[in-house]
Short mmCIF file of C-alpha atoms and ligand atoms in Angstrom, two decimals:
data_model
loop_
_atom_site.label_atom_id
_atom_site.label_comp_id
_atom_site.label_asym_id
_atom_site.label_seq_id
_atom_site.Cartn_x
_atom_site.Cartn_y
_atom_site.Cartn_z
CA UNK H 96 22.55 40.74 -8.95
CA UNK H 97 25.80 42.52 -8.29
CA UNK H 98 25.24 42.67 -4.49
CA UNK H 99 24.58 38.94 -4.36
CA UNK H 100 27.80 38.19 -6.16
CA UNK H 101 29.75 40.43 -3.82
CA UNK H 102 28.10 38.91 -0.79
CA UNK H 103 28.78 35.38 -2.04
CA UNK H 104 32.42 36.20 -2.65
CA UNK H 105 32.77 37.69 0.82
CA UNK H 106 31.18 34.68 2.51
CA UNK H 107 33.37 32.29 0.54
CA UNK H 108 36.42 34.30 1.46
CA UNK H 109 35.37 34.29 5.10
CA UNK H 110 34.86 30.54 4.99
CA UNK H 111 38.41 30.15 3.70
CA UNK H 112 39.66 32.23 6.63
CA UNK H 113 37.61 30.08 9.02
CA UNK H 114 38.90 26.84 7.51
CA UNK H 115 42.44 28.08 7.72
CA UNK H 116 41.97 28.93 11.38
CA UNK H 117 40.40 25.58 12.23
CA UNK H 118 43.01 23.57 10.35
CA UNK H 119 45.75 25.49 12.13
CA UNK H 120 44.48 24.61 15.59
CA UNK H 121 46.17 21.20 15.62
CA UNK H 122 49.64 22.68 15.36
CA UNK H 123 49.57 26.36 16.08
CA UNK H 124 50.75 27.95 19.31
CA UNK H 125 48.03 28.02 21.93
CA UNK H 126 48.86 31.27 23.68
CA UNK H 127 48.52 34.65 22.01
CA UNK H 128 51.85 36.29 21.20
CA UNK H 129 50.79 39.80 20.25
CA UNK H 130 51.33 42.42 22.93
CA UNK H 131 48.73 44.87 24.12
CA UNK H 132 50.59 47.66 22.36
CA UNK H 133 50.75 45.75 19.09
CA UNK H 134 47.06 44.95 19.13
CA UNK H 135 46.15 48.55 19.90
CA UNK H 136 48.48 49.85 17.24
CA UNK H 137 46.79 47.66 14.65
CA UNK H 138 43.16 47.82 15.70
CA UNK H 139 42.78 51.22 17.30
CA UNK H 140 42.63 53.36 14.18
CA UNK H 141 40.77 56.65 14.23
CA UNK H 142 37.02 56.19 13.72
CA UNK H 143 36.62 55.33 10.05
CA UNK H 144 35.00 58.21 8.23
CA UNK H 145 34.23 56.53 4.93
CA UNK H 146 33.38 53.13 3.55
CA UNK H 147 35.81 50.26 3.28
CA UNK H 148 35.33 47.34 0.94
CA UNK H 149 33.85 44.50 3.10
CA UNK H 150 36.45 42.02 1.85
CA UNK H 151 39.21 44.35 3.01
CA UNK H 152 37.50 44.72 6.39
CA UNK H 153 37.49 40.94 6.86
CA UNK H 154 40.99 40.29 5.48
CA UNK H 155 42.47 42.96 7.72
CA UNK H 156 40.48 41.78 10.72
CA UNK H 157 41.98 38.32 10.28
CA UNK H 158 45.47 39.72 9.74
CA UNK H 159 45.31 42.09 12.73
CA UNK H 160 43.94 39.60 15.25
CA UNK H 161 45.70 36.35 14.30
CA UNK H 162 48.43 36.35 16.96
CA UNK H 163 46.09 38.00 19.49
CA UNK H 164 43.76 35.01 19.57
CA UNK H 165 44.10 32.18 22.09
CA UNK H 166 43.76 28.64 20.78
CA UNK H 167 40.97 27.74 23.17
CA UNK H 168 39.02 26.24 20.27
CA UNK H 169 41.76 23.62 19.94
CA UNK H 170 42.68 20.49 21.88
CA UNK H 171 45.63 21.72 23.97
CA UNK H 172 43.91 24.40 25.97
CA UNK H 173 43.38 23.38 29.61
CA UNK H 174 42.89 26.66 31.49
CA UNK H 175 39.73 27.80 33.29
CA UNK H 176 36.65 25.87 32.11
CA UNK H 177 36.40 26.62 28.42
CA UNK H 178 34.91 24.38 25.78
CA UNK H 179 35.37 24.40 22.04
CA UNK H 180 32.72 24.31 19.37
CA UNK H 181 31.21 21.21 17.82
CA UNK H 182 31.01 21.27 14.02
CA UNK H 183 27.20 21.32 13.90
CA UNK H 184 27.09 24.01 16.60
CA UNK H 185 29.55 26.21 14.73
CA UNK H 186 27.69 25.85 11.45
CA UNK H 187 24.38 26.49 13.20
CA UNK H 188 25.84 29.59 14.79
CA UNK H 189 26.77 30.92 11.35
CA UNK H 190 23.18 30.41 10.31
CA UNK H 191 21.95 32.12 13.48
CA UNK H 192 23.74 35.30 12.40
CA UNK H 193 22.65 34.83 8.81
CA UNK H 194 18.99 34.48 9.77
CA UNK H 195 19.37 37.41 12.19
CA UNK H 196 16.18 36.66 14.06
CA UNK H 197 15.08 38.48 17.16
CA UNK H 198 14.29 35.56 19.44
CA UNK H 199 12.22 37.68 21.82
CA UNK H 200 8.73 36.40 21.17
CA UNK H 201 7.10 33.66 19.13
CA UNK H 202 5.51 36.12 16.71
CA UNK H 203 8.89 37.64 15.91
CA UNK H 204 10.42 34.28 14.97
CA UNK H 205 8.21 31.22 15.39
CA UNK H 206 11.01 28.77 14.55
CA UNK H 207 13.32 30.25 17.19
CA UNK H 208 10.65 30.01 19.87
CA UNK H 209 10.02 26.36 19.08
CA UNK H 210 13.74 25.57 18.91
CA UNK H 211 14.20 26.98 22.45
CA UNK H 212 11.17 25.03 23.64
CA UNK H 213 12.72 21.83 22.30
CA UNK H 214 16.13 22.69 23.80
CA UNK H 215 14.49 23.16 27.20
CA UNK H 216 12.77 19.77 27.02
CA UNK H 217 15.84 17.92 25.71
CA UNK H 218 18.14 19.47 28.30
CA UNK H 219 15.85 18.62 31.21
CA UNK H 220 15.69 15.02 30.05
CA UNK H 221 19.44 14.80 29.45
CA UNK H 222 20.36 16.44 32.75
CA UNK H 223 17.83 14.46 34.81
CA UNK H 224 15.78 17.50 35.86
CA UNK H 225 12.02 17.58 36.47
CA UNK H 226 10.20 17.70 33.13
CA UNK H 227 7.76 20.34 34.41
CA UNK H 228 10.50 22.84 35.30
CA UNK H 229 10.52 26.15 33.46
CA UNK H 230 13.73 27.24 31.81
CA UNK H 231 15.59 30.10 30.16
CA UNK H 232 18.40 30.19 27.63
CA UNK H 233 20.82 32.83 28.85
CA UNK H 234 24.17 34.40 28.03
CA UNK H 235 25.87 32.09 30.54
CA UNK H 236 25.64 30.76 34.07
CA UNK H 237 26.09 34.22 35.56
CA UNK H 238 22.79 35.37 34.08
CA UNK H 239 21.21 31.97 34.69
CA UNK H 240 21.99 32.40 38.42
CA UNK H 241 20.47 35.85 38.31
CA UNK H 242 17.24 34.59 36.75
CA UNK H 243 17.01 31.58 39.07
CA UNK H 244 17.69 33.67 42.16
CA UNK H 245 15.18 36.30 41.02
CA UNK H 246 12.62 33.48 41.10
CA UNK H 247 13.88 32.46 44.57
CA UNK H 248 13.52 36.04 45.78
CA UNK H 249 10.00 36.20 44.37
CA UNK H 250 8.91 32.93 45.95
CA UNK H 251 10.54 33.34 49.36
CA UNK H 252 9.13 36.84 49.81
CA UNK H 253 5.69 35.94 48.45
CA UNK H 254 5.48 33.27 51.16
CA UNK H 255 6.11 36.07 53.68
CA UNK H 256 3.35 38.24 52.22
CA UNK H 257 5.71 40.53 50.33
CA UNK H 258 5.28 41.25 46.62
CA UNK H 259 8.88 42.06 45.70
CA UNK H 260 8.02 42.84 42.09
CA UNK H 261 5.69 45.64 43.26
CA UNK H 262 7.41 46.81 46.41
CA UNK H 263 11.09 46.17 45.84
CA UNK H 264 13.42 45.22 48.67
CA UNK H 265 13.22 48.31 50.90
CA UNK H 266 11.57 47.15 54.09
CA UNK H 267 11.24 43.58 52.80
CA UNK H 268 11.96 40.54 55.00
CA UNK H 269 15.65 39.73 54.94
CA UNK H 270 16.95 36.97 52.65
CA UNK H 271 20.17 35.11 53.40
CA UNK H 272 22.21 32.82 51.19
CA UNK H 273 24.00 29.84 52.71
CA UNK H 274 26.76 28.38 50.57
CA UNK H 275 30.12 26.69 50.93
CA UNK H 276 33.44 28.54 50.96
CA UNK H 277 34.16 26.83 47.63
CA UNK H 278 31.18 28.37 45.80
CA UNK H 279 31.75 30.16 42.50
CA UNK H 280 32.04 33.96 42.62
CA UNK H 281 29.21 34.35 40.13
CA UNK H 282 26.80 33.64 43.01
CA UNK H 283 28.15 36.74 44.78
CA UNK H 284 27.61 38.92 41.76
CA UNK H 285 24.04 37.72 41.29
CA UNK H 286 23.46 38.46 44.99
CA UNK H 287 24.73 41.99 44.38
CA UNK H 288 22.66 42.52 41.24
CA UNK H 289 19.48 41.28 42.89
CA UNK H 290 19.84 43.60 45.87
CA UNK H 291 20.57 40.88 48.45
CA UNK H 292 24.06 42.31 48.90
CA UNK H 293 27.19 40.30 49.49
CA UNK H 294 26.64 40.46 53.23
CA UNK H 295 23.58 38.27 52.76
CA UNK H 296 25.96 35.41 51.96
CA UNK H 297 27.08 33.18 54.82
CA UNK H 298 30.10 31.09 53.89
CA UNK H 299 30.06 27.61 55.36
CA UNK H 300 33.35 25.71 55.66
CA UNK H 301 33.73 22.81 53.24
CA UNK H 302 35.39 19.52 54.18
CA UNK H 303 38.71 18.22 52.87
CA UNK H 304 37.00 16.92 49.73
CA UNK H 305 35.62 20.39 48.99
CA UNK H 306 32.06 19.46 49.97
CA UNK H 307 29.57 20.96 52.36
CA UNK H 308 28.97 18.59 55.30
CA UNK H 309 25.30 18.00 56.24
CA UNK H 310 25.97 18.80 59.92
CA UNK H 311 27.45 22.18 58.95
CA UNK H 312 24.44 23.07 56.83
CA UNK H 313 22.05 21.79 59.50
CA UNK H 314 23.63 24.03 62.15
CA UNK H 315 23.49 27.06 59.86
CA UNK H 316 19.85 26.43 58.99
CA UNK H 317 18.94 26.20 62.67
CA UNK H 318 20.42 29.61 63.39
CA UNK H 319 17.81 32.29 62.66
CA UNK H 320 15.61 29.51 61.36
CA UNK H 321 12.80 31.90 60.38
CA UNK H 322 14.93 33.90 57.94
CA UNK H 323 14.11 33.46 54.27
CA UNK H 324 16.97 31.27 53.04
CA UNK H 325 18.55 30.31 49.77
CA UNK H 326 20.97 27.37 49.92
CA UNK H 327 23.38 27.49 46.98
CA UNK H 328 25.04 24.14 46.30
CA UNK H 329 27.62 23.16 43.76
CA UNK H 330 27.79 20.46 41.11
CA UNK H 331 31.41 20.60 39.97
CA UNK H 332 33.86 22.83 41.80
CA UNK H 333 36.24 24.55 39.40
CA UNK H 334 39.39 23.45 41.23
CA UNK H 335 38.50 19.89 42.14
CA UNK H 336 35.26 19.12 40.36
CA UNK H 337 33.72 18.34 43.77
CA UNK H 338 29.98 17.74 44.03
CA UNK H 339 28.02 18.58 47.13
CA UNK H 340 26.12 15.62 48.58
CA UNK H 341 22.72 16.56 47.19
CA UNK H 342 20.87 13.52 48.51
CA UNK H 343 21.79 14.49 52.07
CA UNK H 344 21.78 18.30 51.81
CA UNK H 345 18.70 19.12 49.77
CA UNK H 346 16.14 17.39 52.03
CA UNK H 347 17.70 19.19 55.03
CA UNK H 348 17.41 22.57 53.35
CA UNK H 349 13.87 21.94 52.15
CA UNK H 350 12.78 20.81 55.60
CA UNK H 351 13.73 24.32 56.73
CA UNK H 352 11.75 25.96 53.93
CA UNK H 353 14.88 27.04 52.03
CA UNK H 354 15.11 27.46 48.27
CA UNK H 355 17.86 25.21 46.96
CA UNK H 356 19.85 26.44 43.99
CA UNK H 357 22.49 24.32 42.24
CA UNK H 358 25.44 25.78 40.33
CA UNK H 359 26.16 23.11 37.75
CA UNK H 360 27.85 25.33 35.17
CA UNK H 361 29.84 22.37 33.91
CA UNK H 362 29.19 19.63 36.48
CA UNK H 363 25.53 19.19 35.59
CA UNK H 364 26.62 17.41 32.40
CA UNK H 365 27.76 14.33 34.33
CA UNK H 366 24.09 13.39 34.49
CA UNK H 367 24.37 12.44 30.81
CA UNK H 368 26.87 9.67 31.65
CA UNK H 369 25.88 6.29 33.10
CA UNK H 370 29.24 5.99 34.84
CA UNK H 371 29.32 9.50 36.35
CA UNK H 372 25.65 10.18 37.03
CA UNK H 373 25.97 8.96 40.63
CA UNK H 374 27.83 12.19 41.44
CA UNK H 375 24.68 14.20 40.88
CA UNK H 376 22.35 11.83 42.75
CA UNK H 377 19.55 13.64 44.53
CA UNK H 378 20.14 16.86 42.63
CA UNK H 379 16.72 16.72 41.00
CA UNK H 380 15.13 17.65 44.34
CA UNK H 381 16.46 21.23 44.16
CA UNK H 382 14.40 24.30 43.21
CA UNK H 383 16.69 25.70 40.53
CA UNK H 384 19.77 24.75 38.52
CA UNK H 385 22.13 26.36 36.07
CA UNK H 386 24.38 24.87 33.42
CA UNK H 387 26.45 26.26 30.59
CA UNK H 388 26.23 25.28 26.95
CA UNK H 389 29.41 27.13 26.03
CA UNK H 390 31.59 25.04 28.34
CA UNK H 391 31.21 21.28 28.26
CA UNK H 392 28.50 20.99 25.60
CA UNK H 393 30.89 22.77 23.21
CA UNK H 394 28.55 25.32 21.68
CA UNK H 395 29.88 28.80 20.83
CA UNK H 396 29.62 31.66 23.30
CA UNK H 397 27.19 32.87 24.62
CA UNK H 398 25.02 30.15 26.02
CA UNK H 399 23.82 29.13 29.46
CA UNK H 400 20.65 27.62 30.88
CA UNK H 401 18.49 28.18 33.95
CA UNK H 402 15.90 25.65 35.13
CA UNK H 403 13.33 26.43 37.80
CA UNK H 404 10.65 24.21 39.34
CA UNK H 405 8.44 27.07 40.47
CA UNK H 406 7.26 28.28 37.07
CA UNK H 407 5.02 30.93 38.61
CA UNK H 408 7.94 32.46 40.51
CA UNK H 409 10.14 32.41 37.41
CA UNK H 410 7.38 34.03 35.36
CA UNK H 411 6.46 36.45 38.13
CA UNK H 412 10.01 37.77 38.37
CA UNK H 413 10.79 37.94 34.65
CA UNK H 414 7.64 38.20 32.52
CA UNK H 415 6.80 41.22 30.49
CA UNK H 416 3.85 42.40 28.46
CA UNK H 417 3.24 45.40 26.24
CA UNK H 418 0.41 46.39 23.98
CA UNK H 419 2.65 46.09 20.93
CA UNK H 420 3.81 42.54 21.62
CA UNK H 421 1.78 39.87 19.87
CA UNK H 422 0.81 36.88 21.97
CA UNK H 423 0.07 33.66 20.12
CA UNK H 424 -2.15 31.19 21.94
CA UNK H 425 -0.15 28.25 23.28
CA UNK H 426 3.26 29.58 22.18
CA UNK H 427 6.18 30.27 24.51
CA UNK H 428 7.44 33.85 24.40
CA UNK H 429 11.07 33.93 25.51
CA UNK H 430 10.67 37.50 26.80
CA UNK H 431 8.60 36.15 29.71
CA UNK H 432 11.44 33.97 31.00
CA UNK H 433 14.53 36.10 30.26
CA UNK H 434 15.09 39.73 31.26
CA UNK H 435 15.84 40.60 27.65
CA UNK H 436 14.00 42.14 24.72
CA UNK H 437 16.02 41.85 21.56
CA UNK H 438 18.07 38.71 21.74
CA UNK H 439 20.05 36.35 19.61
CA UNK H 440 18.57 33.04 18.45
CA UNK H 441 20.49 31.40 21.23
CA UNK H 442 18.84 28.02 20.98
CA UNK H 443 20.01 27.15 17.48
CA UNK H 444 23.57 26.10 18.38
CA UNK H 445 22.36 24.07 21.36
CA UNK H 446 19.75 22.36 19.21
CA UNK H 447 22.41 21.50 16.61
CA UNK H 448 24.90 20.28 19.24
CA UNK H 449 22.34 17.99 20.87
CA UNK H 450 21.30 16.63 17.49
CA UNK H 451 24.89 16.04 16.44
CA UNK H 452 25.86 14.19 19.62
CA UNK H 453 22.67 12.67 20.95
CA UNK H 454 22.55 11.55 24.56
CA UNK H 455 25.29 8.96 24.04
CA UNK H 456 27.51 11.43 22.27
CA UNK H 457 27.24 13.89 25.15
CA UNK H 458 28.06 11.06 27.57
CA UNK H 459 31.06 10.14 25.44
CA UNK H 460 32.29 13.75 25.30
CA UNK H 461 32.02 14.02 29.09
CA UNK H 462 33.69 10.66 29.77
CA UNK H 463 36.46 11.30 27.26
CA UNK H 464 37.25 14.67 28.83
CA UNK H 465 37.47 13.01 32.24
CA UNK H 466 39.83 10.32 30.92
CA UNK H 467 42.07 12.97 29.35
CA UNK H 468 42.09 14.99 32.57
CA UNK H 469 43.12 11.91 34.56
CA UNK H 470 45.84 11.07 32.04
CA UNK H 471 47.17 14.62 32.26
CA UNK H 472 47.19 14.60 36.07
CA UNK H 473 48.87 11.16 36.11
CA UNK H 474 51.37 12.02 33.39
CA UNK H 475 52.34 15.45 34.67
CA UNK H 476 52.16 14.33 38.30
CA UNK H 477 54.70 11.57 37.58
CA UNK H 478 57.29 14.02 36.24
CA UNK H 479 60.32 14.85 38.34
CA UNK H 480 59.51 17.75 40.64
CA UNK H 481 55.75 17.52 40.14
CA UNK H 482 53.18 16.62 42.75
CA UNK H 483 49.54 15.61 42.33
CA UNK H 484 47.45 17.85 44.56
CA UNK H 485 44.04 16.67 43.35
CA UNK H 486 43.48 13.65 41.16
CA UNK H 487 40.57 14.55 38.93
CA UNK H 488 37.25 13.02 39.85
CA UNK H 489 35.72 14.45 36.69
CA UNK H 490 37.52 16.81 34.32
CA UNK H 491 39.32 19.05 36.85
CA UNK H 492 42.61 18.24 38.55
CA UNK H 493 45.44 20.07 40.33
CA UNK H 494 49.19 19.62 40.23
CA UNK H 495 51.99 21.56 41.88
CA UNK H 496 55.70 21.88 41.13
CA UNK H 497 58.39 21.76 43.81
CA UNK H 498 61.40 24.02 43.83
CA UNK H 499 64.31 21.55 44.29
CA UNK H 500 66.78 24.01 45.82
CA UNK H 501 67.88 22.96 49.30
CA UNK H 502 65.71 24.50 52.01
CA UNK H 503 62.96 25.55 49.59
CA UNK H 504 59.72 26.26 51.45
CA UNK H 505 56.05 26.37 50.41
CA UNK H 506 56.35 29.97 49.20
CA UNK H 507 59.23 28.87 46.93
CA UNK H 508 57.11 26.02 45.59
CA UNK H 509 54.30 28.52 44.97
CA UNK H 510 56.63 30.73 42.95
CA UNK H 511 58.09 27.77 41.10
CA UNK H 512 54.60 26.49 40.23
CA UNK H 513 53.70 29.86 38.73
CA UNK H 514 57.01 29.90 36.85
CA UNK H 515 56.26 26.47 35.34
CA UNK H 516 52.75 27.52 34.28
CA UNK H 517 54.15 30.67 32.68
CA UNK H 518 56.92 28.81 30.87
CA UNK H 519 54.57 26.11 29.50
CA UNK H 520 52.20 28.78 28.25
CA UNK H 521 54.99 30.85 26.69
CA UNK H 522 56.38 27.82 24.84
CA UNK H 523 52.97 27.65 23.19
CA UNK H 524 52.48 23.88 23.20
CA UNK H 525 49.68 23.94 25.74
CA UNK H 526 47.85 26.45 27.91
CA UNK H 527 47.17 26.05 31.63
CA UNK H 528 45.95 28.39 34.34
CA UNK H 529 46.94 28.68 37.97
CA UNK H 530 44.87 28.77 41.12
CA UNK H 531 45.34 29.08 44.85
CA UNK H 532 43.81 26.06 46.49
CA UNK H 533 43.87 25.66 50.26
CA UNK H 534 46.57 28.30 50.43
CA UNK H 535 48.87 26.71 47.83
CA UNK H 536 49.53 27.69 44.22
CA UNK H 537 48.59 24.92 41.81
CA UNK H 538 48.34 24.39 38.08
CA UNK H 539 44.78 23.62 37.08
CA UNK H 540 44.09 20.89 34.59
CA UNK H 541 40.69 21.35 33.01
CA UNK H 542 39.53 19.41 29.96
CA UNK H 543 36.30 20.47 28.22
CA UNK H 544 37.01 20.40 24.52
CA UNK H 545 35.70 17.73 22.16
CA UNK H 546 38.87 18.18 20.08
CA UNK H 547 41.32 17.02 22.73
CA UNK H 548 42.87 13.68 21.72
CA UNK H 549 45.22 11.23 23.47
CA UNK H 550 47.95 12.64 21.18
CA UNK H 551 47.26 16.15 22.55
CA UNK H 552 47.57 14.74 26.06
CA UNK H 553 50.92 13.09 25.31
CA UNK H 554 52.26 16.14 23.54
CA UNK H 555 51.25 18.28 26.52
CA UNK H 556 52.90 16.01 29.08
CA UNK H 557 56.07 16.03 26.98
CA UNK H 558 55.95 19.83 26.79
CA UNK H 559 55.66 20.14 30.58
CA UNK H 560 58.53 17.63 30.99
CA UNK H 561 60.69 19.76 28.70
CA UNK H 562 59.92 22.90 30.66
CA UNK H 563 60.78 21.16 33.96
CA UNK H 564 64.12 19.97 32.53
CA UNK H 565 64.93 23.43 31.20
CA UNK H 566 64.03 25.15 34.47
CA UNK H 567 66.04 22.57 36.46
CA UNK H 568 69.08 23.18 34.25
CA UNK H 569 69.03 26.92 34.88
C1 PLP L 78 31.96 29.31 34.51
C2 PLP L 78 31.25 29.12 35.80
C3 PLP L 78 30.25 30.02 36.21
C4 PLP L 78 29.94 31.26 35.43
O1 PLP L 78 29.40 30.91 34.18
P1 PLP L 78 29.44 31.89 32.92
O2 PLP L 78 28.83 31.07 31.85
O3 PLP L 78 30.88 32.19 32.69
O4 PLP L 78 28.63 33.09 33.27
C5 PLP L 78 29.57 29.74 37.36
N1 PLP L 78 29.87 28.65 38.11
C6 PLP L 78 30.82 27.77 37.75
C7 PLP L 78 31.08 26.57 38.61
C8 PLP L 78 31.55 27.97 36.59
O5 PLP L 78 32.49 27.09 36.22
#
């Protein structure tokens, strides 16, 4: 049939574009070079009124976006916490769009429902979480927090005789959230979305290693001890990779009747590694956890996971039924665990990634990333004018660059550090982000991509060395 031939040609053409992009990652510039104006001038045409040949649509899309894409899929991208895409996960993601299933309920796509069920079981085993925990595959950790904390809200208020699903929060017992001053901002947004409000969050000071000290948590729990409390802990701080001391903190929180939530967006993956698992010791005693697939597991966006021990609370806060939904005895309907109706077959890429790597492959990916991060911190930190601020414990480290002019102060070093980050990024050899840590500007070194090789690490250190020499010569 004519349509089939056209479709085949288009997919082949698109595959060629994809191959070209992937092959280019090894050597192409990492940062985008197109300006905002250029991208708008190319992409912001008047609303198309008539049809365009699909092949033209795709060719022009590739042409118009090429220098506006960031090479985060490649091995020399070290900003934020951004993974790449494993080959099996990428291919599976193509099929996900091809199959175009609505993974809302079992009846709507039986295979998708079972794939998510398997992902849930595999992930709990891999991450060392209780096998009976319920789970949800989400758009990312932000929504995973929201689901987990909706279950916390349900459970904490139910214990106080308040049905939050029926009555809402007006007049409900107050809920507070205790967390360290190093917590991720996504906790704040979930607190806003769930009606707790940001003022419900009490920030507790972390110690010099970025961890919450048991005595600090204990004192906070003892104040207003009757208040419904969520304790939000962290597995993997985005500046330092710090892990809270779960074995000490979780029993304390639970003894006070608190719900313990763990943000493990990337850090939860250390549980896959025999050499790093000790960092997450005791974490399995929490009530809920989140992790991302699209960061360290290297599946395409968008993919996060929530795990919750209190299945009834998770179901109570998120389930949904309608006369036109079809329930199949014994099957898991995703709609009961995610606040979504129509949704992508989000489990397919995770399933493929876990099959490609296996437990040992995930451990190897995690350990390799940590080795590369250490090599980058060591290599860059040893350059003239550089200073190691945080040697990576996992895959996150911090360095800073010192302005060598006589009498330069910390503010000068801050400015110089930002100038180095900007220059490295503009040269296009590697891509780093900045952060303010304990009042000082630093360059973050974050390694999450399966593609990063020792050669990428060496090339990056050399690129930073070149920038430092050029800046010093100015
Ligand atoms: C990335 C991140 C989040 C947010 O996750 P998304 O998947 O981007 O929604 C939360 N916490 C930590 C520690 C993170 O690194």
